[in-house]
Coordinates of C-alpha atoms in Angstrom, one line a residue:
Chain A
M640 CA 15.4 0.1 -40.8
T641 CA 12.8 -1.5 -38.6
A642 CA 9.8 0.7 -38.3
I643 CA 8.5 1.6 -34.8
E644 CA 5.1 2.9 -33.9
T645 CA 4.9 5.8 -31.4
V646 CA 2.2 4.9 -28.8
S647 CA 2.6 8.1 -26.8
E648 CA 5.1 10.8 -26.1
Q649 CA 5.0 13.2 -23.1
L650 CA 7.2 16.0 -21.9
C651 CA 9.1 15.2 -18.7
F652 CA 11.9 17.3 -17.2
G653 CA 12.3 19.0 -20.6
G654 CA 12.8 15.7 -22.4
V655 CA 10.5 13.2 -24.0
Q656 CA 9.0 10.1 -22.2
G657 CA 7.8 7.9 -25.1
F658 CA 6.2 4.5 -25.4
Y659 CA 6.8 2.6 -28.7
R660 CA 5.8 -0.7 -30.3
H661 CA 7.4 -2.7 -33.1
R662 CA 7.4 -6.0 -34.8
S663 CA 10.2 -8.1 -33.3
E664 CA 12.0 -10.6 -35.5
A665 CA 13.9 -12.1 -32.6
C666 CA 10.7 -12.7 -30.6
A667 CA 8.4 -13.3 -33.6
C668 CA 5.7 -11.0 -32.1
D669 CA 5.0 -7.3 -31.4
M670 CA 7.1 -5.9 -28.6
S671 CA 6.7 -2.7 -26.6
F672 CA 9.4 -0.5 -25.0
A673 CA 9.7 2.9 -23.4
V674 CA 12.5 5.5 -24.0
Y675 CA 13.3 8.6 -22.1
T676 CA 15.2 11.1 -24.3
P677 CA 16.7 13.9 -22.3
P678 CA 16.7 17.6 -23.3
Q679 CA 20.3 17.4 -24.4
A680 CA 19.2 15.6 -27.5
G681 CA 19.2 17.4 -30.8
D682 CA 21.6 18.9 -33.3
G683 CA 23.1 15.4 -34.0
T684 CA 24.3 14.9 -30.4
R685 CA 24.8 11.3 -29.6
L686 CA 24.2 10.5 -25.9
P687 CA 25.1 7.6 -23.7
V688 CA 22.2 5.2 -23.1
V689 CA 21.3 3.0 -20.2
T690 CA 18.9 0.1 -20.6
Y691 CA 16.8 -0.8 -17.5
L692 CA 15.5 -4.4 -17.1
A693 CA 12.5 -4.7 -14.8
G694 CA 11.6 -7.5 -12.5
L695 CA 8.8 -10.1 -12.4
T696 CA 5.3 -8.8 -13.1
C697 CA 6.6 -5.6 -14.5
T698 CA 6.1 -3.8 -17.9
P699 CA 8.0 -0.9 -19.6
E700 CA 5.9 1.4 -17.6
T701 CA 7.0 0.3 -14.2
F702 CA 10.4 2.0 -13.9
T703 CA 9.1 4.8 -16.1
I704 CA 6.4 5.7 -13.6
K705 CA 7.9 4.7 -10.3
A706 CA 11.7 5.3 -10.2
G707 CA 12.0 9.1 -10.6
A708 CA 14.8 8.4 -13.0
Q709 CA 13.9 11.0 -15.7
R710 CA 15.0 13.8 -13.4
V711 CA 18.5 12.4 -13.1
A712 CA 18.7 11.4 -16.8
A713 CA 17.8 14.9 -17.8
A714 CA 20.4 16.4 -15.5
L715 CA 23.1 14.0 -16.8
G716 CA 22.1 13.8 -20.4
L717 CA 21.4 10.1 -20.5
V718 CA 18.9 8.3 -22.7
L719 CA 17.0 5.6 -20.8
V720 CA 15.5 2.5 -22.5
M721 CA 12.9 0.3 -20.7
P722 CA 12.2 -2.9 -22.6
D723 CA 9.3 -5.2 -21.7
T724 CA 9.9 -8.1 -19.3
S725 CA 8.9 -10.8 -21.8
P726 CA 7.2 -11.3 -25.2
R727 CA 3.4 -11.0 -24.8
V728 CA 2.1 -14.1 -26.6
D729 CA -0.7 -16.3 -25.8
L730 CA 1.2 -19.6 -25.1
P731 CA -0.3 -22.3 -22.9
G732 CA 0.8 -21.7 -19.3
A733 CA 2.1 -18.2 -20.1
D734 CA -0.2 -16.6 -17.5
H735 CA -0.5 -19.2 -14.9
A736 CA 2.2 -17.8 -12.5
Y737 CA 3.8 -14.5 -11.7
D738 CA 7.3 -16.0 -11.9
F739 CA 7.1 -17.9 -15.2
G740 CA 5.9 -16.9 -18.7
S741 CA 4.5 -13.5 -19.3
A742 CA 6.6 -10.8 -17.5
A743 CA 9.0 -13.4 -16.4
S744 CA 11.3 -14.1 -19.3
F745 CA 14.6 -14.0 -17.3
Y746 CA 16.0 -12.3 -20.4
L747 CA 17.4 -15.5 -22.0
D748 CA 16.8 -17.4 -25.3
A749 CA 14.6 -20.3 -24.4
T750 CA 15.3 -23.6 -26.0
Q751 CA 12.2 -25.6 -24.9
A752 CA 8.8 -25.7 -26.6
P753 CA 6.6 -23.7 -26.7
W754 CA 8.9 -20.9 -25.4
A755 CA 11.7 -21.2 -27.9
Q756 CA 9.8 -19.6 -30.7
H757 CA 9.1 -16.3 -28.9
Y758 CA 11.1 -16.1 -25.7
R759 CA 14.4 -15.0 -27.2
M760 CA 15.0 -12.0 -25.0
E761 CA 18.8 -12.3 -25.0
S762 CA 18.9 -12.0 -28.8
Y763 CA 16.3 -9.3 -28.6
L764 CA 18.3 -7.2 -26.1
T765 CA 21.8 -7.8 -27.5
S766 CA 21.0 -7.4 -31.2
E767 CA 17.6 -6.3 -32.4
L768 CA 16.6 -3.7 -29.8
P769 CA 20.0 -2.0 -29.6
E770 CA 19.9 -1.6 -33.4
I771 CA 16.4 -0.2 -33.2
I772 CA 17.4 2.2 -30.5
A773 CA 20.5 3.4 -32.4
A774 CA 18.4 3.9 -35.6
H775 CA 15.6 5.9 -34.0
F776 CA 17.1 7.7 -31.0
P777 CA 20.1 10.0 -30.5
I778 CA 22.4 7.5 -28.8
D779 CA 26.1 6.8 -29.0
P780 CA 26.3 3.0 -29.7
R781 CA 29.7 2.9 -28.1
R782 CA 28.4 4.1 -24.8
R783 CA 25.7 1.7 -23.6
G784 CA 25.1 0.6 -20.0
I785 CA 22.6 -1.8 -18.5
M786 CA 20.9 -2.0 -15.1
G787 CA 18.0 -3.8 -13.6
H788 CA 16.0 -4.9 -10.6
S789 CA 15.5 -8.4 -9.2
M790 CA 14.9 -10.7 -12.3
G791 CA 16.1 -7.6 -14.3
G792 CA 19.2 -7.4 -12.1
H793 CA 19.9 -10.9 -13.2
G794 CA 19.4 -9.8 -16.8
A795 CA 21.6 -6.8 -16.4
L796 CA 24.5 -8.8 -14.8
T797 CA 24.3 -11.7 -17.2
L798 CA 24.0 -9.6 -20.4
H799 CA 26.8 -7.3 -19.3
L800 CA 29.1 -10.3 -18.4
K801 CA 28.4 -12.0 -21.7
H802 CA 28.5 -8.9 -23.8
P803 CA 30.8 -6.4 -22.0
Q804 CA 31.6 -4.6 -25.3
L805 CA 28.0 -4.0 -25.9
Y806 CA 26.8 -3.1 -22.4
R807 CA 29.9 -1.5 -21.0
S808 CA 28.6 -0.4 -17.6
C809 CA 26.4 -2.4 -15.2
S810 CA 24.5 -2.0 -12.0
A811 CA 21.6 -3.8 -10.3
F812 CA 19.1 -3.4 -7.5
A813 CA 18.5 -6.5 -5.5
P814 CA 19.5 -8.8 -8.3
V815 CA 19.0 -12.6 -8.6
V816 CA 22.7 -13.4 -8.8
A817 CA 22.7 -17.2 -8.7
P818 CA 19.5 -18.3 -10.5
T819 CA 20.8 -21.9 -10.8
Q820 CA 20.8 -22.1 -7.0
V821 CA 17.4 -20.5 -6.0
P822 CA 13.7 -21.3 -6.6
W823 CA 12.8 -18.5 -9.1
G824 CA 15.8 -19.5 -11.3
D825 CA 15.3 -23.2 -10.9
K826 CA 11.7 -22.9 -12.1
A827 CA 12.4 -20.6 -15.0
F828 CA 15.5 -22.4 -16.2
R829 CA 13.8 -25.8 -16.1
G830 CA 10.9 -24.4 -18.1
Y831 CA 12.9 -22.4 -20.6
L832 CA 16.1 -24.4 -20.9
G833 CA 15.2 -27.9 -19.9
D834 CA 17.0 -30.2 -17.4
D835 CA 20.5 -29.8 -18.8
R836 CA 22.1 -27.8 -16.0
A837 CA 25.2 -27.1 -18.1
A838 CA 23.0 -24.8 -20.2
W839 CA 21.7 -23.1 -17.0
A840 CA 25.2 -22.0 -16.1
R841 CA 25.4 -19.8 -19.2
H842 CA 22.8 -17.6 -17.6
D843 CA 24.0 -17.4 -14.0
A844 CA 26.0 -14.3 -13.0
C845 CA 28.0 -16.2 -10.4
E846 CA 29.2 -18.6 -13.1
L847 CA 29.7 -16.0 -15.8
V848 CA 31.8 -13.7 -13.7
K849 CA 34.5 -16.4 -13.7
S850 CA 35.3 -15.6 -17.3
G851 CA 36.9 -12.3 -16.3
A852 CA 35.5 -10.7 -19.4
S853 CA 34.2 -7.6 -17.6
E854 CA 36.6 -4.9 -16.5
A855 CA 33.8 -2.6 -15.3
E856 CA 33.0 -2.0 -11.7
I857 CA 29.6 -3.5 -11.1
L858 CA 27.4 -1.6 -8.6
I859 CA 24.8 -3.5 -6.6
D860 CA 22.4 -2.1 -4.0
Q861 CA 20.7 -4.6 -1.8
G862 CA 18.1 -3.7 0.8
E863 CA 18.6 -5.6 4.1
A864 CA 14.8 -5.7 4.7
D865 CA 14.2 -7.2 1.3
Q866 CA 11.6 -10.0 1.6
F867 CA 13.4 -12.1 -1.0
L868 CA 16.9 -11.6 0.4
T869 CA 17.7 -15.0 1.8
R870 CA 15.6 -17.2 -0.5
E871 CA 16.0 -15.8 -4.0
L872 CA 18.8 -13.1 -3.9
Q873 CA 21.7 -14.2 -1.7
P874 CA 24.0 -11.4 -2.8
E875 CA 26.9 -13.0 -0.8
R876 CA 27.1 -15.6 -3.6
F877 CA 28.0 -12.9 -6.1
E878 CA 30.3 -11.3 -3.6
Q879 CA 32.2 -14.5 -3.2
A880 CA 32.3 -15.3 -6.9
A881 CA 33.4 -11.7 -7.8
E882 CA 36.1 -11.8 -5.2
Q883 CA 37.5 -15.1 -6.6
A884 CA 37.3 -13.9 -10.1
G885 CA 38.9 -10.5 -9.4
Q886 CA 35.7 -8.8 -10.8
P887 CA 35.6 -5.2 -9.7
Y888 CA 32.3 -4.6 -7.9
R889 CA 30.7 -2.6 -5.1
L890 CA 27.9 -4.3 -3.1
R891 CA 26.1 -1.8 -0.9
R892 CA 23.8 -3.3 1.8
Q893 CA 21.2 -0.8 2.6
P894 CA 19.7 -1.3 6.1
G895 CA 15.9 -1.1 6.3
Y896 CA 15.2 -1.0 2.6
D897 CA 12.9 -3.6 1.0
H898 CA 12.4 -4.9 -2.6
S899 CA 10.1 -2.1 -3.8
Y900 CA 10.5 1.0 -6.0
Y901 CA 10.6 3.1 -2.8
F902 CA 14.1 1.5 -2.4
I903 CA 14.9 1.9 -6.1
Q904 CA 13.9 5.6 -6.2
T905 CA 16.1 6.2 -3.2
F906 CA 19.2 5.0 -5.0
V907 CA 18.5 5.5 -8.7
E908 CA 20.5 8.7 -8.8
D909 CA 23.6 6.8 -7.6
H910 CA 23.1 4.2 -10.2
L911 CA 22.7 6.6 -13.1
R912 CA 25.7 8.6 -12.0
H913 CA 27.6 5.3 -11.9
H914 CA 26.7 4.7 -15.5
A915 CA 27.3 8.3 -16.6
Q916 CA 30.8 8.1 -15.1
A917 CA 31.6 4.7 -16.6
L918 CA 30.4 5.9 -20.0
G919 CA 32.5 9.0 -20.0
L920 CA 29.9 11.7 -19.3
Chain B
M870 CA -7.2 10.0 20.2
T871 CA -8.5 8.3 17.1
A872 CA -6.8 5.0 16.5
I873 CA -5.1 4.4 13.2
E874 CA -4.1 1.1 11.6
T875 CA -0.8 0.9 9.9
V876 CA -1.3 -0.9 6.6
S877 CA 2.4 -0.8 5.5
E878 CA 5.6 1.2 6.2
Q879 CA 8.6 1.2 3.8
L880 CA 11.9 3.1 4.0
C881 CA 12.3 5.7 1.3
F882 CA 15.1 8.3 1.1
G883 CA 15.8 7.6 4.8
G884 CA 12.3 8.4 5.8
V885 CA 9.1 6.3 6.1
Q886 CA 6.5 5.9 3.4
G887 CA 3.4 4.6 5.2
F888 CA -0.1 3.7 4.4
Y889 CA -2.8 3.9 7.1
R890 CA -6.4 3.3 7.7
H891 CA -8.9 4.5 10.3
R892 CA -12.6 4.9 11.1
S893 CA -13.7 8.3 10.0
E894 CA -16.5 10.0 11.9
A895 CA -16.8 12.8 9.4
C896 CA -17.3 10.3 6.5
A897 CA -19.0 7.6 8.5
C898 CA -16.8 4.9 7.0
D899 CA -13.2 3.6 7.0
M900 CA -10.8 6.0 5.2
S901 CA -7.2 5.4 4.0
F902 CA -4.4 7.8 3.7
A903 CA -0.6 7.8 3.1
V904 CA 2.0 9.8 4.9
Y905 CA 5.7 10.3 4.2
T906 CA 7.7 11.1 7.3
P907 CA 11.2 12.4 6.4
P908 CA 14.4 11.4 8.1
Q909 CA 14.4 14.7 10.1
A910 CA 11.7 13.3 12.3
G911 CA 12.5 12.2 15.8
D912 CA 13.5 13.6 19.2
G913 CA 10.3 15.6 19.4
T914 CA 11.0 17.7 16.3
R915 CA 7.8 19.1 14.8
L916 CA 8.0 19.5 11.1
P917 CA 5.9 21.4 8.6
V918 CA 3.4 19.3 6.7
V919 CA 2.0 19.5 3.2
T920 CA -1.3 17.7 2.2
Y921 CA -1.6 16.6 -1.4
L922 CA -5.1 16.2 -2.9
A923 CA -5.1 14.0 -6.0
G924 CA -7.4 14.2 -9.0
L925 CA -10.2 12.1 -10.5
T926 CA -9.7 8.3 -10.5
C927 CA -6.7 8.5 -8.0
T928 CA -6.0 7.0 -4.6
P929 CA -3.5 7.8 -1.8
E930 CA -1.0 5.7 -3.8
T931 CA -1.0 7.9 -6.9
F932 CA 1.1 10.8 -5.8
T933 CA 3.0 8.5 -3.5
I934 CA 4.2 6.3 -6.4
K935 CA 4.3 8.7 -9.3
A936 CA 5.5 12.1 -8.2
G937 CA 9.0 11.6 -6.9
A938 CA 8.1 13.9 -4.0
Q939 CA 9.8 11.9 -1.2
R940 CA 13.3 12.9 -2.4
V941 CA 12.4 16.5 -2.0
A942 CA 10.5 16.1 1.2
A943 CA 13.5 14.3 2.7
A944 CA 15.8 17.0 1.6
L945 CA 13.6 19.8 3.0
G946 CA 12.3 18.1 6.1
L947 CA 8.6 18.1 5.1
V948 CA 5.9 15.7 6.1
L949 CA 3.6 14.8 3.2
V950 CA 0.0 13.6 3.7
M951 CA -1.9 12.0 0.8
P952 CA -5.6 11.5 1.6
D953 CA -8.0 9.5 -0.5
T954 CA -10.0 11.2 -3.2
S955 CA -13.4 10.2 -1.7
P956 CA -15.0 7.9 0.8
R957 CA -15.2 4.4 -0.5
V958 CA -18.7 3.3 0.2
D959 CA -21.1 1.3 -1.9
L960 CA -23.7 3.9 -2.8
P961 CA -25.9 3.6 -5.8
G962 CA -24.2 5.3 -8.7
A963 CA -20.9 5.7 -6.9
D964 CA -19.0 3.7 -9.5
H965 CA -20.9 4.6 -12.7
A966 CA -18.5 7.3 -13.9
Y967 CA -14.9 8.4 -13.5
D968 CA -15.9 11.9 -12.6
F969 CA -18.6 11.4 -10.0
G970 CA -18.8 9.3 -6.8
S971 CA -15.8 7.1 -5.9
A972 CA -12.5 8.9 -6.4
A973 CA -14.4 12.1 -7.4
S974 CA -15.5 13.7 -4.1
F975 CA -14.5 17.3 -5.2
Y976 CA -13.4 17.6 -1.5
L977 CA -16.7 19.2 -0.3
D978 CA -19.4 18.3 2.1
A979 CA -22.3 17.0 0.1
T980 CA -25.8 18.0 1.0
Q981 CA -27.8 15.7 -1.3
A982 CA -28.9 12.1 -0.6
P983 CA -27.4 9.6 -0.7
W984 CA -24.0 11.4 -0.7
A985 CA -24.5 13.7 2.3
Q986 CA -24.1 10.9 4.8
H987 CA -20.5 10.0 3.7
Y988 CA -19.2 12.5 1.2
R989 CA -18.0 15.0 3.9
M990 CA -14.5 15.6 2.6
E991 CA -14.3 19.2 3.6
S992 CA -15.0 18.4 7.2
Y993 CA -12.7 15.4 7.0
L994 CA -9.8 17.4 5.6
T995 CA -10.2 20.5 7.7
S996 CA -10.9 19.0 11.1
E997 CA -10.8 15.2 11.5
L998 CA -7.7 14.3 9.4
P999 CA -5.6 17.3 10.6
E1000 CA -6.2 16.2 14.2
I1001 CA -5.3 12.6 13.4
I1002 CA -2.1 13.7 11.6
A1003 CA -1.1 15.9 14.5
A1004 CA -1.8 13.1 17.0
H1005 CA 0.2 10.4 15.2
F1006 CA 2.9 12.2 13.2
P1007 CA 5.7 14.6 14.2
I1008 CA 4.1 17.7 12.6
D1009 CA 3.8 21.3 13.6
P1010 CA 0.1 22.1 13.4
R1011 CA 0.9 25.8 12.8
R1012 CA 2.8 25.0 9.7
R1013 CA 0.4 23.2 7.3
G1014 CA 0.2 23.7 3.5
I1015 CA -2.0 22.2 0.9
M1016 CA -1.5 21.3 -2.8
G1017 CA -3.3 19.2 -5.4
H1018 CA -3.8 18.3 -9.0
S1019 CA -6.8 18.9 -11.2
M1020 CA -9.8 18.1 -9.0
G1021 CA -7.3 18.1 -6.2
G1022 CA -6.0 21.5 -7.3
H1023 CA -9.6 22.7 -6.9
G1024 CA -9.6 21.1 -3.4
A1025 CA -6.3 22.7 -2.5
L1026 CA -7.4 26.2 -3.7
T1027 CA -10.8 26.1 -2.1
L1028 CA -9.7 24.7 1.3
H1029 CA -6.9 27.2 1.5
L1030 CA -9.1 30.1 0.6
K1031 CA -11.7 29.0 3.1
H1032 CA -9.3 28.0 5.8
P1033 CA -6.2 30.1 5.4
Q1034 CA -5.2 29.8 9.0
L1035 CA -5.3 26.0 8.8
Y1036 CA -3.7 25.6 5.4
R1037 CA -1.3 28.5 5.3
S1038 CA 0.4 27.8 2.0
C1039 CA -1.2 26.6 -1.3
S1040 CA -0.2 25.4 -4.7
A1041 CA -1.8 23.5 -7.5
F1042 CA -1.0 21.6 -10.7
A1043 CA -3.5 22.1 -13.5
P1044 CA -6.4 22.9 -11.1
V1045 CA -10.1 23.1 -11.7
V1046 CA -10.4 26.8 -10.8
A1047 CA -14.0 27.5 -11.7
P1048 CA -16.0 24.4 -11.2
T1049 CA -19.3 26.2 -11.4
Q1050 CA -18.4 27.1 -15.0
V1051 CA -17.1 23.8 -16.4
P1052 CA -18.6 20.4 -17.1
W1053 CA -16.7 18.4 -14.4
G1054 CA -17.8 20.9 -11.7
D1055 CA -21.3 21.2 -13.0
K1056 CA -21.9 17.5 -12.9
A1057 CA -20.3 17.1 -9.4
F1058 CA -21.9 20.1 -7.8
R1059 CA -25.4 19.2 -9.2
G1060 CA -25.0 15.8 -7.7
Y1061 CA -23.5 16.7 -4.4
L1062 CA -25.1 20.1 -3.7
G1063 CA -28.3 20.1 -5.7
D1064 CA -29.5 22.8 -8.0
D1065 CA -29.0 25.8 -5.8
R1066 CA -26.1 27.6 -7.5
A1067 CA -25.6 29.9 -4.5
A1068 CA -24.3 26.8 -2.6
W1069 CA -22.0 26.0 -5.5
A1070 CA -20.2 29.4 -5.3
R1071 CA -18.9 28.4 -1.8
H1072 CA -16.8 25.7 -3.5
D1073 CA -15.4 27.7 -6.5
A1074 CA -11.9 29.2 -6.1
C1075 CA -12.7 32.1 -8.5
E1076 CA -15.6 33.1 -6.2
L1077 CA -13.8 32.4 -2.9
V1078 CA -10.7 34.4 -3.9
K1079 CA -12.9 37.6 -3.8
S1080 CA -13.0 37.3 0.0
G1081 CA -9.4 38.4 0.3
A1082 CA -8.9 36.1 3.2
S1083 CA -5.6 34.6 1.9
E1084 CA -2.4 36.6 2.1
A1085 CA -0.3 33.7 0.8
E1086 CA 1.1 33.7 -2.7
I1087 CA -0.6 30.8 -4.5
L1088 CA 1.6 28.9 -7.0
I1089 CA -0.1 27.3 -10.0
D1090 CA 1.6 25.3 -12.8
Q1091 CA -0.4 24.6 -15.9
G1092 CA 0.8 22.6 -18.9
E1093 CA -0.1 24.2 -22.2
A1094 CA -0.5 20.8 -23.9
D1095 CA -3.0 19.7 -21.2
Q1096 CA -5.9 17.9 -22.8
F1097 CA -8.3 19.4 -20.3
L1098 CA -7.0 23.0 -20.6
T1099 CA -9.7 24.8 -22.4
R1100 CA -12.7 22.7 -21.4
E1101 CA -12.3 22.0 -17.7
L1102 CA -9.4 24.1 -16.4
Q1103 CA -9.4 27.6 -17.9
P1104 CA -6.7 29.0 -15.6
E1105 CA -7.3 32.5 -17.1
R1106 CA -10.4 32.6 -15.0
F1107 CA -8.4 32.4 -11.8
E1108 CA -5.9 34.8 -13.1
Q1109 CA -8.6 37.4 -13.7
A1110 CA -10.3 36.8 -10.4
A1111 CA -7.0 36.9 -8.4
E1112 CA -6.0 40.1 -10.2
Q1113 CA -9.3 41.7 -9.3
A1114 CA -9.2 40.6 -5.7
G1115 CA -5.5 41.5 -5.2
Q1116 CA -4.7 37.9 -4.4
P1117 CA -1.0 37.2 -4.6
Y1118 CA -0.4 34.3 -7.1
R1119 CA 2.0 33.0 -9.6
L1120 CA 0.6 31.2 -12.6
R1121 CA 3.2 29.5 -14.7
R1122 CA 2.2 28.2 -18.1
Q1123 CA 4.5 25.4 -19.1
P1124 CA 4.8 24.8 -22.8
G1125 CA 4.5 21.2 -24.0
Y1126 CA 3.4 19.7 -20.7
D1127 CA 0.2 17.6 -20.4
H1128 CA -2.1 16.6 -17.5
S1129 CA 0.0 13.6 -16.4
Y1130 CA 2.3 12.8 -13.5
Y1131 CA 5.2 13.3 -16.0
F1132 CA 4.3 17.0 -15.7
I1133 CA 3.8 16.8 -12.0
Q1134 CA 7.2 15.1 -11.3
T1135 CA 8.9 17.7 -13.4
F1136 CA 7.7 20.6 -11.1
V1137 CA 7.0 19.0 -7.8
E1138 CA 10.3 20.2 -6.4
D1139 CA 9.4 23.8 -7.1
H1140 CA 6.0 23.3 -5.4
L1141 CA 7.5 21.7 -2.3
R1142 CA 10.1 24.4 -2.0
H1143 CA 7.3 27.0 -2.4
H1144 CA 5.6 25.4 0.7
A1145 CA 8.8 25.0 2.6
Q1146 CA 9.6 28.7 2.2
A1147 CA 6.0 29.8 3.0
L1148 CA 6.0 27.6 6.1
G1149 CA 9.3 29.0 7.4
L1150 CA 11.6 26.1 6.6

């Protein structure tokens, strides 16, 4: 069993908000993550678990501090897992831009040097971290959901669509749905995956949805005052792809809301209830 | 009417989370504050308002981001006001320590140079800012409450006890209740008020409560795992003083909780409901 180090644990809504660190084999470096364990834990109970993938510039602390999610998780009996947004390694260029390198992994396995050695977030999130969580926290490995925001919404959609038996429920706030078609994704995929656009398609939710592998209804909230709406997000692309593929989904356009955690905290309860219902709580 | 500048406004739980700036006469400098205006505003409605005073090192953004209070304020129809924790002026020594100067005003009117010219937070919070809030936001000036955390709990208690007709309801998280008796208060009062301890007593909740001026029940939550409990907070001092003075109060000791916003977000709903009830919502 991989050892994890407890950085801190604090009581919150009767459960435990913890920060942890461990040596990651997938990423070949130390990785940090946060977990909220609700008060229903104990006596061998195995609870459903929802992993939240944050957006560009974020850390495991972002959602933990800003979303107000613990209250809902405590009420529903959900474990929450907040991974980091990238490996934290001192690679050349890793800290030159907010949208590439550190805190901007796009949750895929990079194939290009120097990123390929460490930026293996898909492997980390679909194999190593789930095993660590199952070994150290009171979760039911058959009831896992995934959600995210912006770049993390892209991560949640793609990891669910590629691994629907692992992450059985999915939702997203203001996700990047078509990274192969927008500037953020173009820059990241070029850097992490090289120029072969066929490889890019394997990390694009609008492409992946065509497989029909997911039977879950995907919930997406999108603020209509989001500053990235038309350039980076373009939810209508997912709408169209999901319609064509017969993918169940619910896209809610929220008038007046922007890209911030004031938007996320407003709707986080709906999302966690969506997961709780899908995971049989 | 004092002009205010809108720094930003974002939709949150159907209301508006705004950040504002203005020229303060009381503090002789620019001051920042945040306001949450719930969705019940409009059509001339005048809503009750609760001012939240934050603790050492904080800004108007701290409670705004970390407390999850907007959800409750939106449900109850409360306006929230988050002032800054001090003037922000470049005085010698203002940034030497986390517990004195910037972000550490202790919410009083300083009498000692160089602080006396700017550090006039009691005047600011009991006269200038309430007038600005009443002029620019849909509040009912007869229904104001005050709450705070740590140093801000001290501020809430003392400003309520000195001005019970202005701030009619009061609550605190882990407040400094006896600043004249503990290291944080000793350092701050010596710096802002000089060595005359008689002047100090006018800013000590345990002394002020003796006046019997407040008829409101004061709600205090104190985490029993708070790292500052025995050195800086000592809630039993307020308990004893309130008992002797016949001050209505409710001190809840919360096992396992620390000094952080994970503690605050757990109980913020109870506090806002306490104010809503006291203010006749």
